[in-house]
Short mmCIF file of C-alpha atoms and ligand atoms in Angstrom, two decimals:
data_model
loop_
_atom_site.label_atom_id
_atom_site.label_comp_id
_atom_site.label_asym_id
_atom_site.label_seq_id
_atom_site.Cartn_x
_atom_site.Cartn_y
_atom_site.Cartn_z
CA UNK A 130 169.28 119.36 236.64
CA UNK A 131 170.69 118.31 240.12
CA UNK A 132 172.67 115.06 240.41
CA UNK A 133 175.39 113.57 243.00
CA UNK A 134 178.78 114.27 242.10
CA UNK A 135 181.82 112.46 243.61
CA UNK A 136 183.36 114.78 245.47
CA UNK A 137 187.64 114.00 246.10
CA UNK A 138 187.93 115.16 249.40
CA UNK A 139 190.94 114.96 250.65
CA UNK A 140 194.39 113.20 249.76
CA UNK A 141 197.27 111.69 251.58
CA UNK A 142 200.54 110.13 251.00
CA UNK A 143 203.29 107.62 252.74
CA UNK A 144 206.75 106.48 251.50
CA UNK A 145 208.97 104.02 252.97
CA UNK A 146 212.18 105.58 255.15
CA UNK A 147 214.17 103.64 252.96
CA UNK A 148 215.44 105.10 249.75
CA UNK A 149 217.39 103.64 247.20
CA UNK A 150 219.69 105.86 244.62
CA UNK A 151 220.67 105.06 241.36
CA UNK A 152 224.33 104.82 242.19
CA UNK A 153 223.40 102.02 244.91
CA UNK A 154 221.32 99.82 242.38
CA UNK A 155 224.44 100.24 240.00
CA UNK A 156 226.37 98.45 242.66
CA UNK A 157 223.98 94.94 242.30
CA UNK A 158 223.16 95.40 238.77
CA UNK A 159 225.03 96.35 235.28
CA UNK A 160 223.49 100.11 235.33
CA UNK A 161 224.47 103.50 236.05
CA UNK A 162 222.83 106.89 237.21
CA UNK A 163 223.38 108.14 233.75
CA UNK A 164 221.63 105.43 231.96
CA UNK A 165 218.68 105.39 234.49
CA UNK A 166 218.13 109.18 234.52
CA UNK A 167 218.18 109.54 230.35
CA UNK A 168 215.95 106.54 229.33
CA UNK A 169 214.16 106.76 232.15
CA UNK A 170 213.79 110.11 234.70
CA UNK A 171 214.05 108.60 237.83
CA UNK A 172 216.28 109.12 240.06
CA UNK A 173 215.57 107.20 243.49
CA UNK A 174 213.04 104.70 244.62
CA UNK A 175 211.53 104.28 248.02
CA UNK A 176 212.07 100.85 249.65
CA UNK A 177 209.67 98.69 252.02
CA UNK A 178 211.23 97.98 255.52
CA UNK A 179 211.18 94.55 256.28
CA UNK A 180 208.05 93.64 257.65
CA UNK A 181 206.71 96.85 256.52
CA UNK A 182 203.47 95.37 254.55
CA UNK A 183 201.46 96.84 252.15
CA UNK A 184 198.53 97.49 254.43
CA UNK A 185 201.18 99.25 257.01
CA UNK A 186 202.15 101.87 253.67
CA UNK A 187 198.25 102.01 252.78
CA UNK A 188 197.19 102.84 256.20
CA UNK A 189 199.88 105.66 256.97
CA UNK A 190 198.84 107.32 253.78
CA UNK A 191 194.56 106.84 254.49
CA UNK A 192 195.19 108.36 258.20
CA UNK A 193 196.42 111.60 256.69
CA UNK A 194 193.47 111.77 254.19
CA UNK A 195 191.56 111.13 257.09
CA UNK A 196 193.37 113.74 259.10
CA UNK A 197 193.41 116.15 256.35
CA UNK A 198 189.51 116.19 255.82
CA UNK A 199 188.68 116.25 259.70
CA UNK A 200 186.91 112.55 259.34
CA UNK A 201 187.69 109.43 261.36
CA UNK A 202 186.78 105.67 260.17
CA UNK A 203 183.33 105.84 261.35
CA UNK A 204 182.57 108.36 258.72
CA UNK A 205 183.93 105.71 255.72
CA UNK A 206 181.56 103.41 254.18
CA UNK A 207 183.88 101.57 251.85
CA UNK A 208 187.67 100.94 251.57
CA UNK A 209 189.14 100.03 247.74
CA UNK A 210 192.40 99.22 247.89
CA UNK A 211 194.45 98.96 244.62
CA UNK A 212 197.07 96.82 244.93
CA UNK A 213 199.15 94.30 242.98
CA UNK A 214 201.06 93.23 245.91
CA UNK A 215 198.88 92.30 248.52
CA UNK A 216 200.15 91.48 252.11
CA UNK A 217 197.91 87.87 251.74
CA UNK A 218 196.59 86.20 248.98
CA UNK A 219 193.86 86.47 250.85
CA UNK A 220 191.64 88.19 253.15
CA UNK A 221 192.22 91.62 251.34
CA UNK A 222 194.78 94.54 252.04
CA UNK A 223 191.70 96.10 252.44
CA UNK A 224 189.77 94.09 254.91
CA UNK A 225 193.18 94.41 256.87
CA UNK A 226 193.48 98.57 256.56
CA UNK A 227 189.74 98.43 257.47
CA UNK A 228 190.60 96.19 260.83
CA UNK A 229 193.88 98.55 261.68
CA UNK A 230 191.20 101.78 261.20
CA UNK A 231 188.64 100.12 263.90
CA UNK A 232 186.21 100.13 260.99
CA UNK A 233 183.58 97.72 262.23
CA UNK A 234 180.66 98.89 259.90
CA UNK A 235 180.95 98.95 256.06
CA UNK A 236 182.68 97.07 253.38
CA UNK A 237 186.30 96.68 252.11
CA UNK A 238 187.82 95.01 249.17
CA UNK A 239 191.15 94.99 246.81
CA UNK A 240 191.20 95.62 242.95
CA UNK A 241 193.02 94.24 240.55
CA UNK A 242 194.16 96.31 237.53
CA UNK A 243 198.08 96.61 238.04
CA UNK A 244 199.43 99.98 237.72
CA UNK A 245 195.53 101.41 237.09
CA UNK A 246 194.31 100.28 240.19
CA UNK A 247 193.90 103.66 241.93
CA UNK A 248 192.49 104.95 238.32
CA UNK A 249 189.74 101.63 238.41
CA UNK A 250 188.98 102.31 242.38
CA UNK A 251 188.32 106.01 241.90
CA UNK A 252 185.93 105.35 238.73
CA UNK A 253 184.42 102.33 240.99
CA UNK A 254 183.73 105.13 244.10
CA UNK A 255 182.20 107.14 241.52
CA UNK A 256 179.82 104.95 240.53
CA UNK A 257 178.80 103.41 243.93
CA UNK A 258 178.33 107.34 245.06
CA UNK A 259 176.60 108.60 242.11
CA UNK A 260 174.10 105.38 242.72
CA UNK A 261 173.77 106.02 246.02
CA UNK A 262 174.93 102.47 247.46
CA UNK A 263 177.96 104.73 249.43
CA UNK A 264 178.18 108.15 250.58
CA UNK A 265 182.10 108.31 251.58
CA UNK A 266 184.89 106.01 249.98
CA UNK A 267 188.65 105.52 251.13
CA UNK A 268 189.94 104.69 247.73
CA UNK A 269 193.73 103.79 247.70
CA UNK A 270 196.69 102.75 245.91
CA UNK A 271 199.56 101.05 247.95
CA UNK A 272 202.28 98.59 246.80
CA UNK A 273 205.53 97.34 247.92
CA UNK A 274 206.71 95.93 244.09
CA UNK A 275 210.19 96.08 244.94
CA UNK A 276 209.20 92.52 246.59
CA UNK A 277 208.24 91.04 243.13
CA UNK A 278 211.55 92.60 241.85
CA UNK A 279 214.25 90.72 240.22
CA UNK A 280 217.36 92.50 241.77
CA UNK A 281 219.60 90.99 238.90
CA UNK A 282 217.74 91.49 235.73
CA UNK A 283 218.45 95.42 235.04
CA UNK A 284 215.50 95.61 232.16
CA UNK A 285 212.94 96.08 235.60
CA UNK A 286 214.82 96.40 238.73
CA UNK A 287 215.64 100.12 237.91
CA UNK A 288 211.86 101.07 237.33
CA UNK A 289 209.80 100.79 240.30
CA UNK A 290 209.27 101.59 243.91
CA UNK A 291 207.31 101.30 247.20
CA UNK A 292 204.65 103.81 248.03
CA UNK A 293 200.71 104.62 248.99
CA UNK A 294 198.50 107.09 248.14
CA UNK A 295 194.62 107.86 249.32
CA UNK A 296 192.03 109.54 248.92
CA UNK A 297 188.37 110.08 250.27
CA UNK A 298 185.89 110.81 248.15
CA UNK A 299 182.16 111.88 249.02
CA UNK A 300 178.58 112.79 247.65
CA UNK A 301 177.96 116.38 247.21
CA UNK A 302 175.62 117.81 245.05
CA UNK A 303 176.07 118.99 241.12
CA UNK A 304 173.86 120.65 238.32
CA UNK A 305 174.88 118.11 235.77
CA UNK A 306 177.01 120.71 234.51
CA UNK A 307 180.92 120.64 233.34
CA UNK A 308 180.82 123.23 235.90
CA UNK A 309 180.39 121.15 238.59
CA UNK A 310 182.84 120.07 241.17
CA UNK A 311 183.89 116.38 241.80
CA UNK A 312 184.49 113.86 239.33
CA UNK A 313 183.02 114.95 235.61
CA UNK A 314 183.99 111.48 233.58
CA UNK A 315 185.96 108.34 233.62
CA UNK A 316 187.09 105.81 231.18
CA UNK A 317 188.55 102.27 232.06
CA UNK A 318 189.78 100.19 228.98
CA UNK A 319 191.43 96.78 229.06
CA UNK A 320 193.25 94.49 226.84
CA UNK A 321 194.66 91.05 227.99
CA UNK A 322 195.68 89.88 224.43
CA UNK A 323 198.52 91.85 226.11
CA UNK A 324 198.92 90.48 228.92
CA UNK A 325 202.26 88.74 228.26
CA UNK A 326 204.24 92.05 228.11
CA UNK A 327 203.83 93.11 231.58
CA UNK A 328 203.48 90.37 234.23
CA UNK A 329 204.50 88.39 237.48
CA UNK A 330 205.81 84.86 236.50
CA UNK A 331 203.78 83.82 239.54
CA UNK A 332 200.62 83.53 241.09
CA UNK A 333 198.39 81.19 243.86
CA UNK A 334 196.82 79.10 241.23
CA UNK A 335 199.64 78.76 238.68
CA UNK A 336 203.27 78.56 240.21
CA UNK A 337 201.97 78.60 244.18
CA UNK A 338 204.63 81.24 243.85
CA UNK A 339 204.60 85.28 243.80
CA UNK A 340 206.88 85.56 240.86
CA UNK A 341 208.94 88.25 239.45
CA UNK A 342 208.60 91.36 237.31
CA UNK A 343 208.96 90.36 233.52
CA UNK A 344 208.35 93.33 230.93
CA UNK A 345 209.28 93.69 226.99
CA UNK A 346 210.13 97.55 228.18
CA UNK A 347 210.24 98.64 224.29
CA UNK A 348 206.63 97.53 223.81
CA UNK A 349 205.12 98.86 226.86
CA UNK A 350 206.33 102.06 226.07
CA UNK A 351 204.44 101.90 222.58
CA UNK A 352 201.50 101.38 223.98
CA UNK A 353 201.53 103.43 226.77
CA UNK A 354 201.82 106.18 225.20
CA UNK A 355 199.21 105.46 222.44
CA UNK A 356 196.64 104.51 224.67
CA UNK A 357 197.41 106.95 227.43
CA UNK A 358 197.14 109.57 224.54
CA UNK A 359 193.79 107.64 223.43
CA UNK A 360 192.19 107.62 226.95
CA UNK A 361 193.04 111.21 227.34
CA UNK A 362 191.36 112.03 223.66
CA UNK A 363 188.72 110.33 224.77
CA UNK A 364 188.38 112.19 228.08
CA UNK A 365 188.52 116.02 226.24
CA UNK A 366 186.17 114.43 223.82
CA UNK A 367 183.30 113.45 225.89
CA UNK A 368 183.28 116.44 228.09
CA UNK A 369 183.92 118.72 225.49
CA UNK A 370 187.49 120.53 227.29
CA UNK A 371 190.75 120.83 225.68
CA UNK A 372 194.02 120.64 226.90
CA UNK A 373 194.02 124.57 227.77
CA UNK A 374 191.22 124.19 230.09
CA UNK A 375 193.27 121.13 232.17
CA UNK A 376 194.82 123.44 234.93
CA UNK A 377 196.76 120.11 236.29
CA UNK A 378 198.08 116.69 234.15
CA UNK A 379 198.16 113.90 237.15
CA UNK A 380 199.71 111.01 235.21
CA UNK A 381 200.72 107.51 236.40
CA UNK A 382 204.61 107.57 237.19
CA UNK A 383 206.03 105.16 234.68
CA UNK A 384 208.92 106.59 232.91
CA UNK A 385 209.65 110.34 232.49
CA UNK A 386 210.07 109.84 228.63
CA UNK A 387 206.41 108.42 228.31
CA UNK A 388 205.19 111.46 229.94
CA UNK A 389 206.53 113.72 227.61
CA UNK A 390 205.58 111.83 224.69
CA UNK A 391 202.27 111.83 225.90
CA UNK A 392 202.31 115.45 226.88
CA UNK A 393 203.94 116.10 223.02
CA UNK A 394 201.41 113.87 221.76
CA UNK A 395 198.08 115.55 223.14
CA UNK A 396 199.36 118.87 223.18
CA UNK A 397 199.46 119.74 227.13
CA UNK A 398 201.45 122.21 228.55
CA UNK A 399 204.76 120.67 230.39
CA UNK A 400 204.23 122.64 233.48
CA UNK A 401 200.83 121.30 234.25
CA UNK A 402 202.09 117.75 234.36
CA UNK A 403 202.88 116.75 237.49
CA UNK A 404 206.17 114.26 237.72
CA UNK A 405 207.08 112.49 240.53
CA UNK A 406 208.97 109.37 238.87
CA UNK A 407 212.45 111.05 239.77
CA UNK A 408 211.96 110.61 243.40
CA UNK A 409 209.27 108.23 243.57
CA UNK A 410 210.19 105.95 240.51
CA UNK A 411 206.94 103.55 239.12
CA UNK A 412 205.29 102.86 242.48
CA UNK A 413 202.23 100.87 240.47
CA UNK A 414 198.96 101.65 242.04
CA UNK A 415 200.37 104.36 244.21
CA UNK A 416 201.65 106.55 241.91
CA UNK A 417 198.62 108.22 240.65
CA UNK A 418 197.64 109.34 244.33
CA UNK A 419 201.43 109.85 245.25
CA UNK A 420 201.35 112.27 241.93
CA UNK A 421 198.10 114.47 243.40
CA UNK A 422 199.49 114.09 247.07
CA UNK A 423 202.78 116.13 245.93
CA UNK A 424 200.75 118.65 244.23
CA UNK A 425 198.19 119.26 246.93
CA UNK A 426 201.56 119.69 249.16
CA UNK A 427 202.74 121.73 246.92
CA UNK A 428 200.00 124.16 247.98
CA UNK A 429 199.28 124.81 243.81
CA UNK A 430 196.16 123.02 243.72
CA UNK A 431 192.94 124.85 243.92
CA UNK A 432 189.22 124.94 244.33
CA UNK A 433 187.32 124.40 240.95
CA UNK A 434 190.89 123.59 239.24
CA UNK A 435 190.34 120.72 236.39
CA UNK A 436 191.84 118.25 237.22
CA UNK A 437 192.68 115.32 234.48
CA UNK A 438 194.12 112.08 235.49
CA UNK A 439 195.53 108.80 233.49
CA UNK A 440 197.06 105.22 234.39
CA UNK A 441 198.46 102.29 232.47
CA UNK A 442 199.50 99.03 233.66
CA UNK A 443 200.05 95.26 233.03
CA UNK A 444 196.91 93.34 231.75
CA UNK A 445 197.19 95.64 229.57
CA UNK A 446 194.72 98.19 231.79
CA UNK A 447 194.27 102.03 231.04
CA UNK A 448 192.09 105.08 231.90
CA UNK A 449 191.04 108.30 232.62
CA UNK A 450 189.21 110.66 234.80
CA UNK A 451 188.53 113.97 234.63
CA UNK A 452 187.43 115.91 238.30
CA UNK A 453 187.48 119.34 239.45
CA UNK A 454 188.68 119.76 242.54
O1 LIG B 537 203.41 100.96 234.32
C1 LIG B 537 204.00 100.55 233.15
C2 LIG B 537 205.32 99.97 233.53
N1 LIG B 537 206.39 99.91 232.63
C3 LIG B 537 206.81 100.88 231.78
O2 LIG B 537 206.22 101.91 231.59
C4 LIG B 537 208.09 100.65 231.06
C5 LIG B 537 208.11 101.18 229.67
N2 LIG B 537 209.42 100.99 229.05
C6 LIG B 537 210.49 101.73 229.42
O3 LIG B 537 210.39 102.58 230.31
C7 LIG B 537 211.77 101.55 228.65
O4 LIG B 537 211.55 100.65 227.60
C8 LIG B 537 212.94 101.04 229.53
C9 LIG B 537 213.40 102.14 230.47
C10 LIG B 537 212.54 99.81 230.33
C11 LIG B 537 214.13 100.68 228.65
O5 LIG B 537 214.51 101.80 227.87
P1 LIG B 537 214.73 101.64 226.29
O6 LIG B 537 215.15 102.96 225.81
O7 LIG B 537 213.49 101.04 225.72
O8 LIG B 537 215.96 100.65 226.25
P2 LIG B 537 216.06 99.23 225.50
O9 LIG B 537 215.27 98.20 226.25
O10 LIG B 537 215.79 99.44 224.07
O11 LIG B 537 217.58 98.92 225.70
C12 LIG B 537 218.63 99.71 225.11
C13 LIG B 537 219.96 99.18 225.59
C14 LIG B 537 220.10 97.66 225.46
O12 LIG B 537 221.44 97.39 225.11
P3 LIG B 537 221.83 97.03 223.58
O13 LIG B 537 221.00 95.82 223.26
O14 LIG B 537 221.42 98.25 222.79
O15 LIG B 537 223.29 96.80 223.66
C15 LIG B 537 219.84 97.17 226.86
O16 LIG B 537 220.47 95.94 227.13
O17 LIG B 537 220.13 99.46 226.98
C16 LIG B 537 220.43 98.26 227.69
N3 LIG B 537 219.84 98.36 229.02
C17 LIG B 537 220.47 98.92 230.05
N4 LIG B 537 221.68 99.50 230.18
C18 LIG B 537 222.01 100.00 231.38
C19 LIG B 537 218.63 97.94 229.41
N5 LIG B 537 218.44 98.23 230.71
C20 LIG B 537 219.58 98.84 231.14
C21 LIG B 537 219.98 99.39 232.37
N6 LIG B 537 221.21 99.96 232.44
N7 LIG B 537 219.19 99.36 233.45
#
């Protein structure tokens, strides 16, 4: 039977100028390329100009979706922004990006869900297409976390980045069939009983402060990987695929290790996951659309390709979604 299906359009990407090697971080902090690389993958991070905001990283990455699928602002209903490190505490990133797009019609707003943000936005677009309240949805993920970074405290310093991703997603028309194209299933999961193990020490109505990074790194590995693995199960399950039908693995860029315990654990192929963390590090929100930006550059991605996604962050937050493209 016919339905709506979100369609992903188009994608784009933006990195900061500025990168950052291992070998310079091992000059402020007790680290070293070698350590960095083994535990963790990465090998650089991008870094936030000064007075480069997040809006000003989210905006250079939606004007190349834009560009890409031959649309300007006036054909966007609705801009998501994921973001953990918003230019304001308030109005949005998003009611900014909307502002710096001449958007004067429509609606914008930021989401909350830490390193799943892009993951929670695109599930969000889904639904608001699939009901019909939007037709065409600038979803993005854009941080600048190396502002909430503790340059001295090695445990987090080494892990993330500054980055944006976007993408533009639109109605277009399915059977209700696995067949279709656009997105085929999502699942969002949340726990804050573990919220403690990933988290700013800061915040508006707490410290009046933004805080810094604090992680117990050996725990959020744990789960990560068990509840990636889980939301992925889950994702196969209810649409009835296996791994072998995946053509492309777009996980969220934490740690190189995590991916291939995840990819061990649910039995993917290592060349269908895409990694990014070496040159992008954990860019939060971003990473996810960084991740599907580099492979649509790549030029490997095509039509009708399956297309499965993941995220975890702080809260703790997780997902999946499963499109074809
Ligand atoms: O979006 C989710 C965001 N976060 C994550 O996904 C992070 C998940 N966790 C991780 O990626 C890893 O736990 C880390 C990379 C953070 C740490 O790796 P690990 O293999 O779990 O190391 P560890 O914390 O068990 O530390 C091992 C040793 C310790 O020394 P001792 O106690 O054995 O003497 C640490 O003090 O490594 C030391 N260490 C470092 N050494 C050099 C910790 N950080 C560093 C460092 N450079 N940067």
């Amino acid at each position: 039977m016919g339905m709506t299906r979100t369609i992903i359009k188009s994608v784009g990407g933006y990195l900061p100028e500025r990168i950052m090697t291992n070998d310079e971080l091992a000059t402020m902090v007790d680290t070293s390329d070698e350590w960095i690389t083994e535990r963790t993958g990465i090998k650089q991070r991008h870094v936030a100009a000064e007075g480069e905001f997040t809006s000003d990283l989210a905006l250079a990455a939606a004007k190349i979706a834009l560009q890409r699928a031959e649309l300007d602002a006036s054909d966007i209903d609705l801009v998501i922004i994921g973001t953990t490190t918003p230019d304001l505490t308030f109005p949005s990133t998003a009611c900014i990006v909307q502002a710096e797009l001449g958007m004067t019609h429509g609606a914008a707003f930021d989401l909350q869900a830490a390193c799943s943000g892009f993951l929670y936005g695109l599930a969000i677009a889904d639904s608001f297409i699939i009901s019909g309240a939007y037709k065409r949805i600038l979803v993005i993920g854009a941080e600048t976390l190396t502002r909430l970074m503790d340059f001295k405290d090695r445990n987090t310093c080494i892990l993330f980045g500054d980055g944006a991703g976007a993408a533009i997603v639109e109605a277009g028309e399915g059977q209700g069939e696995m067949s279709d194209r656009g997105v085929l299933y999502s699942h969002l999961r949340s726990d804050g009983r573990y919220r403690d193990l990933l988290t700013a020490t800061g915040g508006p109505s707490s410290t009046k402060t933004i805080g810094k990074i604090h992680m117990d790194g050996r725990e959020v590995f744990k789960h990560g990987v068990t509840n990636i693995s889980q939301a992925i199960f889950t994702a196969l399950k209810e649409t009835g695929f296996s791994c072998d039908d995946v053509d492309w693995f777009v996980p969220h860029q934490a740690n190189g290790r995590i991916l291939e315990g995840v990819a061990r654990k649910v039995g993917m192929a290592r060349e269908k996951v895409v990694v990014t963390v070496g040159q992008h590090a954990n860019t939060s929100a971003a990473s996810v659309p960084l991740a599907l930006n580099d492979l649509y550059e790549s030029g490997k991605l095509e039509r009708d390709q399956l297309v499965l996604f993941e995220a975890m962050g702080g809260g703790f937050t997780w997902g999946s979604v499963l499109a074809r493209w």
